[in-house]
GROMACS .gro file of C-alpha atoms in nm:
model
  456
    1MET     CA    1   0.000   0.000   0.000
    2SER     CA    2   0.205   0.294  -0.124
    3SER     CA    3  -0.065   0.553  -0.200
    4GLU     CA    4  -0.441   0.567  -0.147
    5LEU     CA    5  -0.689   0.854  -0.172
    6LEU     CA    6  -0.868   0.952   0.147
    7ALA     CA    7  -1.233   0.857   0.135
    8PRO     CA    8  -1.471   1.158   0.155
    9LEU     CA    9  -1.561   1.096   0.520
   10ASP     CA   10  -1.193   1.052   0.614
   11LEU     CA   11  -1.119   1.382   0.439
   12ALA     CA   12  -1.399   1.547   0.635
   13PHE     CA   13  -1.249   1.431   0.967
   14TRP     CA   14  -0.905   1.551   0.854
   15HIS     CA   15  -1.027   1.902   0.775
   16LEU     CA   16  -1.263   1.927   1.074
   17GLU     CA   17  -0.966   1.924   1.311
   18SER     CA   18  -0.846   2.240   1.483
   19THR     CA   19  -0.613   2.308   1.775
   20GLY     CA   20  -0.903   2.316   2.020
   21HIS     CA   21  -1.082   2.022   1.857
   22PRO     CA   22  -0.837   1.739   1.784
   23MET     CA   23  -1.007   1.462   1.588
   24HIS     CA   24  -0.836   1.156   1.727
   25LEU     CA   25  -0.989   0.848   1.884
   26GLY     CA   26  -0.828   0.693   2.186
   27ALA     CA   27  -0.816   0.388   2.408
   28LEU     CA   28  -0.678   0.363   2.759
   29ALA     CA   29  -0.573   0.006   2.842
   30LEU     CA   30  -0.476  -0.104   3.195
   31PHE     CA   31  -0.255  -0.410   3.240
   32GLY     CA   32  -0.166  -0.620   3.541
   33PRO     CA   33   0.186  -0.748   3.615
   34ARG     CA   34   0.306  -1.060   3.438
   35PRO     CA   35   0.334  -1.369   3.660
   36GLY     CA   36   0.672  -1.365   3.832
   37GLY     CA   37   0.808  -1.065   3.640
   38GLU     CA   38   0.824  -0.689   3.644
   39ALA     CA   39   0.508  -0.523   3.523
   40ALA     CA   40   0.646  -0.305   3.244
   41ASP     CA   41   0.986  -0.462   3.183
   42GLY     CA   42   1.059  -0.444   2.808
   43VAL     CA   43   0.707  -0.328   2.720
   44LEU     CA   44   0.814   0.001   2.559
   45GLY     CA   45   1.039  -0.175   2.307
   46LEU     CA   46   0.770  -0.435   2.243
   47LEU     CA   47   0.514  -0.163   2.175
   48ALA     CA   48   0.748   0.006   1.931
   49ASP     CA   49   0.832  -0.315   1.746
   50ARG     CA   50   0.472  -0.421   1.707
   51ALA     CA   51   0.349  -0.077   1.603
   52ALA     CA   52   0.625  -0.056   1.342
   53ALA     CA   53   0.508  -0.389   1.199
   54ILE     CA   54   0.156  -0.256   1.124
   55PRO     CA   55   0.164  -0.115   0.767
   56ARG     CA   56  -0.126   0.125   0.827
   57LEU     CA   57   0.073   0.302   1.098
   58ARG     CA   58   0.342   0.400   0.847
   59MET     CA   59   0.095   0.607   0.641
   60ARG     CA   60   0.075   0.985   0.645
   61VAL     CA   61  -0.157   1.230   0.469
   62ARG     CA   62  -0.036   1.438   0.174
   63ASP     CA   63  -0.217   1.675  -0.061
   64VAL     CA   64  -0.275   1.573  -0.422
   65LEU     CA   65  -0.343   1.767  -0.741
   66LEU     CA   66  -0.638   1.550  -0.843
   67PRO     CA   67  -0.906   1.536  -0.733
   68VAL     CA   68  -0.898   1.906  -0.651
   69GLY     CA   69  -0.903   1.951  -0.275
   70GLY     CA   70  -0.826   1.584  -0.216
   71ALA     CA   71  -0.556   1.412  -0.016
   72ALA     CA   72  -0.396   1.070  -0.011
   73TRP     CA   73  -0.234   0.827   0.226
   74SER     CA   74   0.128   0.760   0.137
   75THR     CA   75   0.392   0.542   0.298
   76THR     CA   76   0.647   0.735   0.503
   77LYS     CA   77   0.990   0.644   0.370
   78ASP     CA   78   1.184   0.777   0.672
   79PHE     CA   79   0.938   0.635   0.927
   80ASP     CA   80   1.077   0.638   1.282
   81VAL     CA   81   0.853   0.462   1.533
   82ARG     CA   82   1.034   0.633   1.823
   83ARG     CA   83   0.859   0.958   1.730
   84HIS     CA   84   0.525   0.790   1.805
   85VAL     CA   85   0.586   0.558   2.101
   86ARG     CA   86   0.688   0.723   2.428
   87GLU     CA   87   0.700   0.653   2.799
   88VAL     CA   88   0.548   0.873   3.072
   89GLY     CA   89   0.658   0.815   3.430
   90LEU     CA   90   0.406   0.868   3.711
   91THR     CA   91   0.523   0.932   4.066
   92GLY     CA   92   0.214   0.943   4.288
   93ASP     CA   93   0.058   0.681   4.515
   94ASP     CA   94  -0.283   0.671   4.341
   95PHE     CA   95  -0.185   0.508   4.011
   96ALA     CA   96  -0.539   0.486   3.868
   97ALA     CA   97  -0.615   0.855   3.931
   98GLU     CA   98  -0.277   0.963   3.792
   99VAL     CA   99  -0.323   0.754   3.479
  100THR     CA  100  -0.662   0.911   3.408
  101ALA     CA  101  -0.532   1.264   3.465
  102ALA     CA  102  -0.221   1.209   3.251
  103ALA     CA  103  -0.425   1.050   2.972
  104GLY     CA  104  -0.657   1.352   2.972
  105GLU     CA  105  -0.364   1.587   2.923
  106LEU     CA  106  -0.224   1.370   2.643
  107MET     CA  107  -0.563   1.356   2.470
  108GLU     CA  108  -0.565   1.739   2.458
  109ARG     CA  109  -0.270   1.748   2.220
  110PRO     CA  110  -0.342   1.728   1.847
  111LEU     CA  111  -0.139   1.480   1.648
  112GLU     CA  112   0.143   1.620   1.436
  113ARG     CA  113  -0.002   1.642   1.086
  114GLY     CA  114   0.321   1.593   0.892
  115LEU     CA  115   0.369   1.247   1.048
  116PRO     CA  116   0.157   0.932   1.045
  117PRO     CA  117  -0.133   1.046   1.267
  118TRP     CA  118  -0.105   0.826   1.574
  119GLU     CA  119   0.074   0.800   1.908
  120MET     CA  120   0.112   0.545   2.186
  121TYR     CA  121   0.214   0.618   2.543
  122LEU     CA  122   0.333   0.375   2.808
  123LEU     CA  123   0.221   0.506   3.149
  124ARG     CA  124   0.396   0.346   3.445
  125GLY     CA  125   0.420   0.422   3.813
  126PRO     CA  126   0.700   0.385   4.067
  127ARG     CA  127   0.591   0.031   4.167
  128ASP     CA  128   0.548  -0.280   3.954
  129GLU     CA  129   0.174  -0.304   4.019
  130GLY     CA  130   0.080  -0.273   3.654
  131PHE     CA  131   0.093  -0.017   3.377
  132ALA     CA  132  -0.129   0.153   3.121
  133VAL     CA  133  -0.108   0.218   2.748
  134LEU     CA  134  -0.282   0.512   2.581
  135VAL     CA  135  -0.338   0.478   2.206
  136LYS     CA  136  -0.432   0.780   1.991
  137LEU     CA  137  -0.543   0.733   1.628
  138HIS     CA  138  -0.672   1.012   1.406
  139HIS     CA  139  -1.034   0.960   1.303
  140ALA     CA  140  -0.926   1.001   0.940
  141LEU     CA  141  -0.706   0.694   0.984
  142ALA     CA  142  -0.981   0.472   1.123
  143ASP     CA  143  -1.337   0.453   1.249
  144GLY     CA  144  -1.406   0.273   1.576
  145MET     CA  145  -1.406  -0.081   1.434
  146ARG     CA  146  -1.100  -0.019   1.218
  147ALA     CA  147  -0.921   0.144   1.513
  148VAL     CA  148  -0.978  -0.173   1.713
  149ALA     CA  149  -0.835  -0.383   1.429
  150ILE     CA  150  -0.526  -0.160   1.406
  151GLY     CA  151  -0.470  -0.120   1.778
  152ALA     CA  152  -0.521  -0.491   1.845
  153GLY     CA  153  -0.195  -0.555   1.661
  154ILE     CA  154   0.001  -0.465   1.976
  155PHE     CA  155  -0.147  -0.754   2.178
  156ASP     CA  156   0.038  -1.085   2.213
  157GLU     CA  157  -0.245  -1.296   2.073
  158ILE     CA  158  -0.294  -1.088   1.755
  159ALA     CA  159   0.078  -1.020   1.698
  160ASP     CA  160   0.162  -1.391   1.728
  161ALA     CA  161  -0.115  -1.483   1.484
  162ARG     CA  162   0.014  -1.221   1.239
  163HIS     CA  163   0.364  -1.365   1.249
  164THR     CA  164   0.254  -1.727   1.208
  165GLY     CA  165  -0.014  -1.661   0.947
  166SER     CA  166   0.047  -1.572   0.587
  167ARG     CA  167  -0.163  -1.368   0.349
  168ARG     CA  168  -0.129  -1.351  -0.020
  169ALA     CA  169  -0.198  -1.022  -0.187
  170ARG     CA  170  -0.488  -1.034  -0.427
  171PRO     CA  171  -0.392  -0.960  -0.786
  172VAL     CA  172  -0.517  -0.626  -0.913
  173PRO     CA  173  -0.618  -0.623  -1.279
  174PRO     CA  174  -0.450  -0.356  -1.495
  175ARG     CA  175  -0.656  -0.044  -1.547
  176SER     CA  176  -0.642   0.176  -1.852
  177TRP     CA  177  -0.617   0.555  -1.821
  178LEU     CA  178  -0.854   0.587  -2.120
  179ALA     CA  179  -1.210   0.502  -2.032
  180GLY     CA  180  -1.430   0.350  -2.301
  181PRO     CA  181  -1.784   0.467  -2.387
  182ARG     CA  182  -1.947   0.203  -2.167
  183VAL     CA  183  -1.728   0.299  -1.871
  184LEU     CA  184  -1.813   0.667  -1.920
  185ALA     CA  185  -2.183   0.589  -1.935
  186ASP     CA  186  -2.164   0.378  -1.618
  187LEU     CA  187  -1.967   0.656  -1.447
  188ALA     CA  188  -2.227   0.917  -1.541
  189GLN     CA  189  -2.510   0.695  -1.414
  190SER     CA  190  -2.321   0.635  -1.092
  191ARG     CA  191  -2.276   1.010  -1.037
  192ILE     CA  192  -2.649   1.069  -1.095
  193GLU     CA  193  -2.735   0.797  -0.844
  194GLU     CA  194  -2.490   0.947  -0.593
  195LEU     CA  195  -2.652   1.287  -0.637
  196GLY     CA  196  -2.992   1.135  -0.570
  197ARG     CA  197  -2.865   0.967  -0.255
  198ALA     CA  198  -2.703   1.290  -0.139
  199VAL     CA  199  -3.031   1.481  -0.185
  200GLY     CA  200  -3.221   1.217   0.011
  201VAL     CA  201  -2.968   1.203   0.294
  202GLY     CA  202  -2.938   1.582   0.302
  203ALA     CA  203  -3.315   1.618   0.336
  204SER     CA  204  -3.310   1.382   0.636
  205VAL     CA  205  -3.030   1.579   0.801
  206VAL     CA  206  -3.195   1.916   0.737
  207ARG     CA  207  -3.524   1.793   0.882
  208ALA     CA  208  -3.336   1.683   1.193
  209SER     CA  209  -3.152   2.014   1.242
  210ARG     CA  210  -3.258   2.261   1.508
  211LEU     CA  211  -3.297   2.624   1.415
  212ASP     CA  212  -3.251   2.723   1.778
  213PRO     CA  213  -2.962   2.504   1.900
  214ARG     CA  214  -2.945   2.632   2.253
  215GLY     CA  215  -2.878   2.285   2.390
  216LEU     CA  216  -2.782   2.229   2.752
  217PRO     CA  217  -2.541   2.474   2.917
  218ALA     CA  218  -2.310   2.204   3.056
  219LEU     CA  219  -2.295   2.006   2.731
  220THR     CA  220  -2.262   2.295   2.488
  221ALA     CA  221  -2.034   2.532   2.678
  222ALA     CA  222  -1.772   2.738   2.498
  223PRO     CA  223  -1.473   2.510   2.434
  224SER     CA  224  -1.159   2.556   2.641
  225GLY     CA  225  -0.937   2.308   2.456
  226THR     CA  226  -0.878   2.114   2.780
  227ARG     CA  227  -0.968   1.748   2.826
  228ARG     CA  228  -1.077   1.551   3.129
  229LEU     CA  229  -1.131   1.175   3.127
  230GLY     CA  230  -1.368   0.969   3.337
  231THR     CA  231  -1.417   0.594   3.358
  232ALA     CA  232  -1.681   0.355   3.483
  233VAL     CA  233  -1.715  -0.023   3.491
  234LEU     CA  234  -2.051  -0.201   3.472
  235PRO     CA  235  -2.100  -0.579   3.511
  236LEU     CA  236  -2.218  -0.720   3.178
  237ASP     CA  237  -2.432  -0.981   3.357
  238ASP     CA  238  -2.630  -0.700   3.521
  239VAL     CA  239  -2.685  -0.529   3.185
  240GLN     CA  240  -2.803  -0.857   3.032
  241GLN     CA  241  -3.035  -0.925   3.326
  242VAL     CA  242  -3.208  -0.591   3.272
  243ARG     CA  243  -3.231  -0.664   2.899
  244ARG     CA  244  -3.384  -1.008   2.952
  245VAL     CA  245  -3.661  -0.871   3.174
  246ALA     CA  246  -3.727  -0.529   3.019
  247GLY     CA  247  -3.663  -0.626   2.653
  248GLY     CA  248  -3.468  -0.451   2.384
  249THR     CA  249  -3.095  -0.485   2.333
  250ALA     CA  250  -2.796  -0.448   2.563
  251ASN     CA  251  -2.718  -0.123   2.380
  252ASP     CA  252  -3.069   0.004   2.460
  253VAL     CA  253  -3.002  -0.064   2.828
  254LEU     CA  254  -2.668   0.118   2.815
  255LEU     CA  255  -2.825   0.418   2.641
  256ALA     CA  256  -3.092   0.427   2.911
  257VAL     CA  257  -2.817   0.409   3.175
  258VAL     CA  258  -2.647   0.711   3.016
  259ALA     CA  259  -2.980   0.898   3.013
  260GLY     CA  260  -3.041   0.819   3.379
  261ALA     CA  261  -2.686   0.914   3.477
  262LEU     CA  262  -2.721   1.249   3.297
  263ARG     CA  263  -3.050   1.308   3.480
  264ARG     CA  264  -2.889   1.246   3.821
  265TRP     CA  265  -2.588   1.458   3.737
  266MET     CA  266  -2.794   1.748   3.604
  267GLN     CA  267  -3.025   1.746   3.906
  268GLU     CA  268  -2.729   1.759   4.144
  269ARG     CA  269  -2.595   2.058   3.949
  270GLY     CA  270  -2.931   2.232   3.973
  271GLU     CA  271  -2.983   2.233   3.596
  272ARG     CA  272  -3.321   2.231   3.428
  273LEU     CA  273  -3.429   1.894   3.286
  274PRO     CA  274  -3.542   1.959   2.928
  275ALA     CA  275  -3.849   1.772   2.808
  276ALA     CA  276  -3.692   1.712   2.466
  277GLY     CA  277  -3.329   1.631   2.506
  278PRO     CA  278  -3.041   1.621   2.522
  279ARG     CA  279  -2.987   1.479   2.176
  280ALA     CA  280  -2.741   1.193   2.142
  281LEU     CA  281  -2.563   1.103   1.820
  282VAL     CA  282  -2.530   0.723   1.816
  283PRO     CA  283  -2.281   0.613   1.545
  284VAL     CA  284  -2.361   0.307   1.336
  285SER     CA  285  -2.089   0.115   1.154
  286ARG     CA  286  -2.151   0.027   0.790
  287ARG     CA  287  -1.830  -0.175   0.775
  288ARG     CA  288  -1.881  -0.532   0.658
  289PRO     CA  289  -1.676  -0.817   0.806
  290GLY     CA  290  -1.366  -0.877   0.598
  291SER     CA  291  -1.369  -0.535   0.431
  292PRO     CA  292  -1.022  -0.425   0.316
  293SER     CA  293  -0.806  -0.224   0.555
  294GLY     CA  294  -0.788   0.076   0.327
  295SER     CA  295  -1.160   0.114   0.277
  296GLY     CA  296  -1.184   0.424   0.497
  297ASN     CA  297  -1.444   0.522   0.755
  298LYS     CA  298  -1.778   0.346   0.712
  299LEU     CA  299  -2.016   0.530   0.940
  300SER     CA  300  -2.366   0.659   0.969
  301ALA     CA  301  -2.552   0.750   1.287
  302TYR     CA  302  -2.886   0.759   1.464
  303LEU     CA  303  -3.022   1.056   1.658
  304LEU     CA  304  -3.179   0.981   1.995
  305GLN     CA  305  -3.354   1.212   2.239
  306LEU     CA  306  -3.230   1.100   2.580
  307PRO     CA  307  -3.538   1.108   2.808
  308VAL     CA  308  -3.374   1.277   3.106
  309ALA     CA  309  -3.701   1.441   3.215
  310GLU     CA  310  -3.869   1.101   3.268
  311PRO     CA  311  -3.844   1.012   3.641
  312ASP     CA  312  -3.915   0.637   3.601
  313PRO     CA  313  -3.601   0.442   3.500
  314LEU     CA  314  -3.800   0.162   3.334
  315ALA     CA  315  -4.004   0.418   3.141
  316ARG     CA  316  -3.678   0.578   3.029
  317LEU     CA  317  -3.558   0.241   2.902
  318ALA     CA  318  -3.888   0.183   2.719
  319SER     CA  319  -3.862   0.528   2.559
  320VAL     CA  320  -3.506   0.459   2.441
  321ARG     CA  321  -3.610   0.121   2.304
  322ARG     CA  322  -3.898   0.266   2.103
  323ALA     CA  323  -3.683   0.545   1.962
  324MET     CA  324  -3.403   0.308   1.861
  325ASP     CA  325  -3.656   0.073   1.699
  326ARG     CA  326  -3.781   0.366   1.491
  327ASN     CA  327  -3.425   0.456   1.395
  328LYS     CA  328  -3.350   0.101   1.284
  329ALA     CA  329  -3.673   0.082   1.086
  330ALA     CA  330  -3.581   0.404   0.901
  331GLY     CA  331  -3.229   0.275   0.839
  332PRO     CA  332  -2.894   0.453   0.862
  333ALA     CA  333  -2.922   0.599   0.511
  334ARG     CA  334  -3.256   0.773   0.563
  335GLY     CA  335  -3.256   0.838   0.933
  336ALA     CA  336  -3.221   1.181   1.084
  337GLY     CA  337  -2.864   1.118   1.197
  338ALA     CA  338  -2.719   1.027   0.857
  339VAL     CA  339  -2.486   1.329   0.858
  340ALA     CA  340  -2.185   1.102   0.806
  341LEU     CA  341  -2.344   0.962   0.491
  342LEU     CA  342  -2.401   1.314   0.364
  343ALA     CA  343  -2.031   1.387   0.414
  344ASP     CA  344  -1.956   1.073   0.216
  345GLN     CA  345  -2.139   1.217  -0.087
  346LEU     CA  346  -1.958   1.553  -0.103
  347PRO     CA  347  -1.659   1.625  -0.328
  348PRO     CA  348  -1.311   1.678  -0.175
  349LEU     CA  349  -1.311   2.054  -0.238
  350ALA     CA  350  -1.630   2.093  -0.033
  351HIS     CA  351  -1.464   1.927   0.265
  352ARG     CA  352  -1.152   2.142   0.237
  353PHE     CA  353  -1.336   2.475   0.237
  354GLY     CA  354  -1.656   2.377   0.415
  355ALA     CA  355  -1.499   2.220   0.723
  356PRO     CA  356  -1.534   2.530   0.949
  357LEU     CA  357  -1.904   2.559   0.863
  358ALA     CA  358  -1.962   2.187   0.905
  359GLY     CA  359  -1.782   2.183   1.239
  360GLY     CA  360  -1.997   2.464   1.372
  361ALA     CA  361  -2.312   2.290   1.252
  362ALA     CA  362  -2.259   1.988   1.479
  363ARG     CA  363  -2.445   2.151   1.767
  364MET     CA  364  -2.742   2.198   1.533
  365LEU     CA  365  -2.782   1.821   1.531
  366PHE     CA  366  -2.676   1.681   1.868
  367ASP     CA  367  -2.557   1.757   2.221
  368VAL     CA  368  -2.358   1.448   2.313
  369LEU     CA  369  -2.195   1.157   2.132
  370VAL     CA  370  -2.271   0.808   2.267
  371THR     CA  371  -2.094   0.524   2.086
  372SER     CA  372  -2.026   0.153   2.136
  373VAL     CA  373  -1.694   0.009   2.018
  374PRO     CA  374  -1.672  -0.372   1.976
  375LEU     CA  375  -1.363  -0.549   2.111
  376PRO     CA  376  -1.229  -0.904   2.070
  377ARG     CA  377  -1.397  -1.143   2.311
  378SER     CA  378  -1.086  -1.343   2.392
  379ALA     CA  379  -0.850  -1.255   2.678
  380LEU     CA  380  -0.564  -1.028   2.569
  381SER     CA  381  -0.216  -0.954   2.700
  382LEU     CA  382   0.091  -0.745   2.622
  383GLY     CA  383   0.432  -0.894   2.688
  384GLY     CA  384   0.267  -1.155   2.908
  385CYS     CA  385   0.090  -0.888   3.116
  386PRO     CA  386  -0.287  -0.948   3.120
  387LEU     CA  387  -0.522  -0.676   2.997
  388ARG     CA  388  -0.751  -0.590   3.290
  389GLU     CA  389  -0.951  -0.291   3.165
  390ILE     CA  390  -0.983  -0.097   2.840
  391TYR     CA  391  -1.168   0.231   2.798
  392PRO     CA  392  -1.248   0.370   2.451
  393MET     CA  393  -1.222   0.746   2.405
  394ALA     CA  394  -1.418   0.939   2.140
  395PRO     CA  395  -1.332   1.286   2.006
  396LEU     CA  396  -1.536   1.594   2.095
  397ALA     CA  397  -1.719   1.765   1.811
  398ARG     CA  398  -1.710   2.143   1.796
  399GLY     CA  399  -1.982   2.280   2.023
  400GLN     CA  400  -1.995   1.967   2.242
  401SER     CA  401  -1.845   1.916   2.586
  402LEU     CA  402  -1.902   1.542   2.638
  403ALA     CA  403  -1.851   1.219   2.445
  404VAL     CA  404  -1.936   0.875   2.585
  405ALA     CA  405  -1.780   0.555   2.447
  406MET     CA  406  -1.847   0.200   2.567
  407SER     CA  407  -1.677  -0.137   2.511
  408THR     CA  408  -1.730  -0.486   2.652
  409TYR     CA  409  -1.430  -0.690   2.765
  410GLY     CA  410  -1.379  -0.961   3.024
  411GLY     CA  411  -1.745  -0.971   3.129
  412GLN     CA  412  -1.756  -0.599   3.199
  413VAL     CA  413  -1.872  -0.289   3.016
  414HIS     CA  414  -1.601  -0.022   3.026
  415ILE     CA  415  -1.726   0.333   2.979
  416GLY     CA  416  -1.486   0.606   2.873
  417LEU     CA  417  -1.597   0.966   2.918
  418VAL     CA  418  -1.416   1.247   2.737
  419ALA     CA  419  -1.513   1.600   2.839
  420ASP     CA  420  -1.404   1.959   2.811
  421GLY     CA  421  -1.208   2.002   3.132
  422LYS     CA  422  -1.350   2.342   3.225
  423ALA     CA  423  -1.711   2.275   3.123
  424LEU     CA  424  -1.734   1.946   3.316
  425PRO     CA  425  -1.493   1.958   3.611
  426ASP     CA  426  -1.723   1.713   3.796
  427LEU     CA  427  -1.696   1.438   3.533
  428ASP     CA  428  -1.617   1.175   3.797
  429ARG     CA  429  -1.961   1.230   3.946
  430LEU     CA  430  -2.121   1.154   3.610
  431ALA     CA  431  -1.915   0.834   3.588
  432ASP     CA  432  -2.036   0.728   3.935
  433ALA     CA  433  -2.396   0.801   3.831
  434THR     CA  434  -2.379   0.538   3.556
  435ARG     CA  435  -2.313   0.267   3.813
  436GLU     CA  436  -2.592   0.398   4.037
  437GLU     CA  437  -2.838   0.402   3.749
  438LEU     CA  438  -2.769   0.042   3.649
  439ASP     CA  439  -2.812  -0.067   4.013
  440VAL     CA  440  -3.156   0.097   4.023
  441LEU     CA  441  -3.260  -0.070   3.696
  442LEU     CA  442  -3.139  -0.404   3.827
  443ASP     CA  443  -3.343  -0.365   4.148
  444LEU     CA  444  -3.652  -0.266   3.949
  445VAL     CA  445  -3.639  -0.562   3.712
  446GLY     CA  446  -3.577  -0.790   4.012
  447GLY     CA  447  -3.895  -0.654   4.162
  448GLU     CA  448  -4.080  -0.714   3.835
  449VAL     CA  449  -3.968  -1.077   3.830
  450ALA     CA  450  -4.071  -1.123   4.193
  451ARG     CA  451  -4.416  -0.977   4.127
  452GLU     CA  452  -4.469  -1.198   3.823
  453GLY     CA  453  -4.372  -1.502   4.030
  454ALA     CA  454  -4.618  -1.406   4.304
  455VAL     CA  455  -4.902  -1.367   4.051
  456ARG     CA  456  -4.834  -1.713   3.908
   0.00000   0.00000   0.00000
């Protein structure tokens, strides 16, 4: 892979970035010590070696003459992995708190645009009680699912499989620079169909936009450029128990948990609970299993009104379930949140010059991002050190102060909260509220089961 044009959505993410709004994804992974060995002994070199062996991580973005306004991925000839993999020493007694604070500061920093857009940091404390790894990947380089596939290459299980397995490159048929009449006709028809899709998607997005995007003060505060991270862990068995009794999907339950946590947090802050909102953008992957690595971001999204004004937790869950069912029935291409699909239909020049306008329009659509990132189900390790926890981190759109990302690993749901540090200084309280909300739902469904048993 020597050169590859950025897909339209990748180009949009590349141009949406600014100093105060870096567009990188992240993951904070916490590891335990290896049996009978030092926790982080040799891990930095191992990280560097494995990252250097991932071809995608050698790619940087460069401008191209055609298409006008476009850009391409190209292999970095003088690639030096040491510019991307670094160690950060922590000195305090509370390792978990220090890791979260340090990761927040590192997430503030935009990636250097002249280099392959990624970084990895080894975070280790004064004692061999474990260590953490923070991975940053630009959103133009990968969507959530692709980021997982790239980042997983550092783990023992995936790296070993890559070394032992062999893949043969598929032959690419030669392509003529001179298109025949049939090719030109097919190309013209394709462009007409794309225009029709763009009009349809654009109409959905416009209908979903708010002319008065006042939003919620805490979630749409003026950006400060600072970042604060919060984490929460929920037992997957508890989530599934609520799902089995109340219906819907595990993701419906988690969205209802987020809504309930926001309600608790807002009430404690003395904020008004809006009857219609806040609006959550819920990304949907359009990536098919086995799609090629260079196929770019494949995203759409659903819009969901989080029912924070509803006092009954089970009623909140039912409201989320109904709304998500409607979204799925409409489909990601025609739903109100298909803004990513609209970006996919625009020419490169529109992304280059329209990025500031598009970035400012995000608050017209939503107040908070809530996304689920799938992870491998098998146990993972790095240098023999077991992975204990892993928290996905989503970027903040311009005009938003909070992004929520969730992943399931080791029988637990790990929730990563990324917030503007000045707008949400009490982010830890919101993280605690997610656990409290799930406990309440679990008690309520337990009561429902008990009542049904008594009636029988």
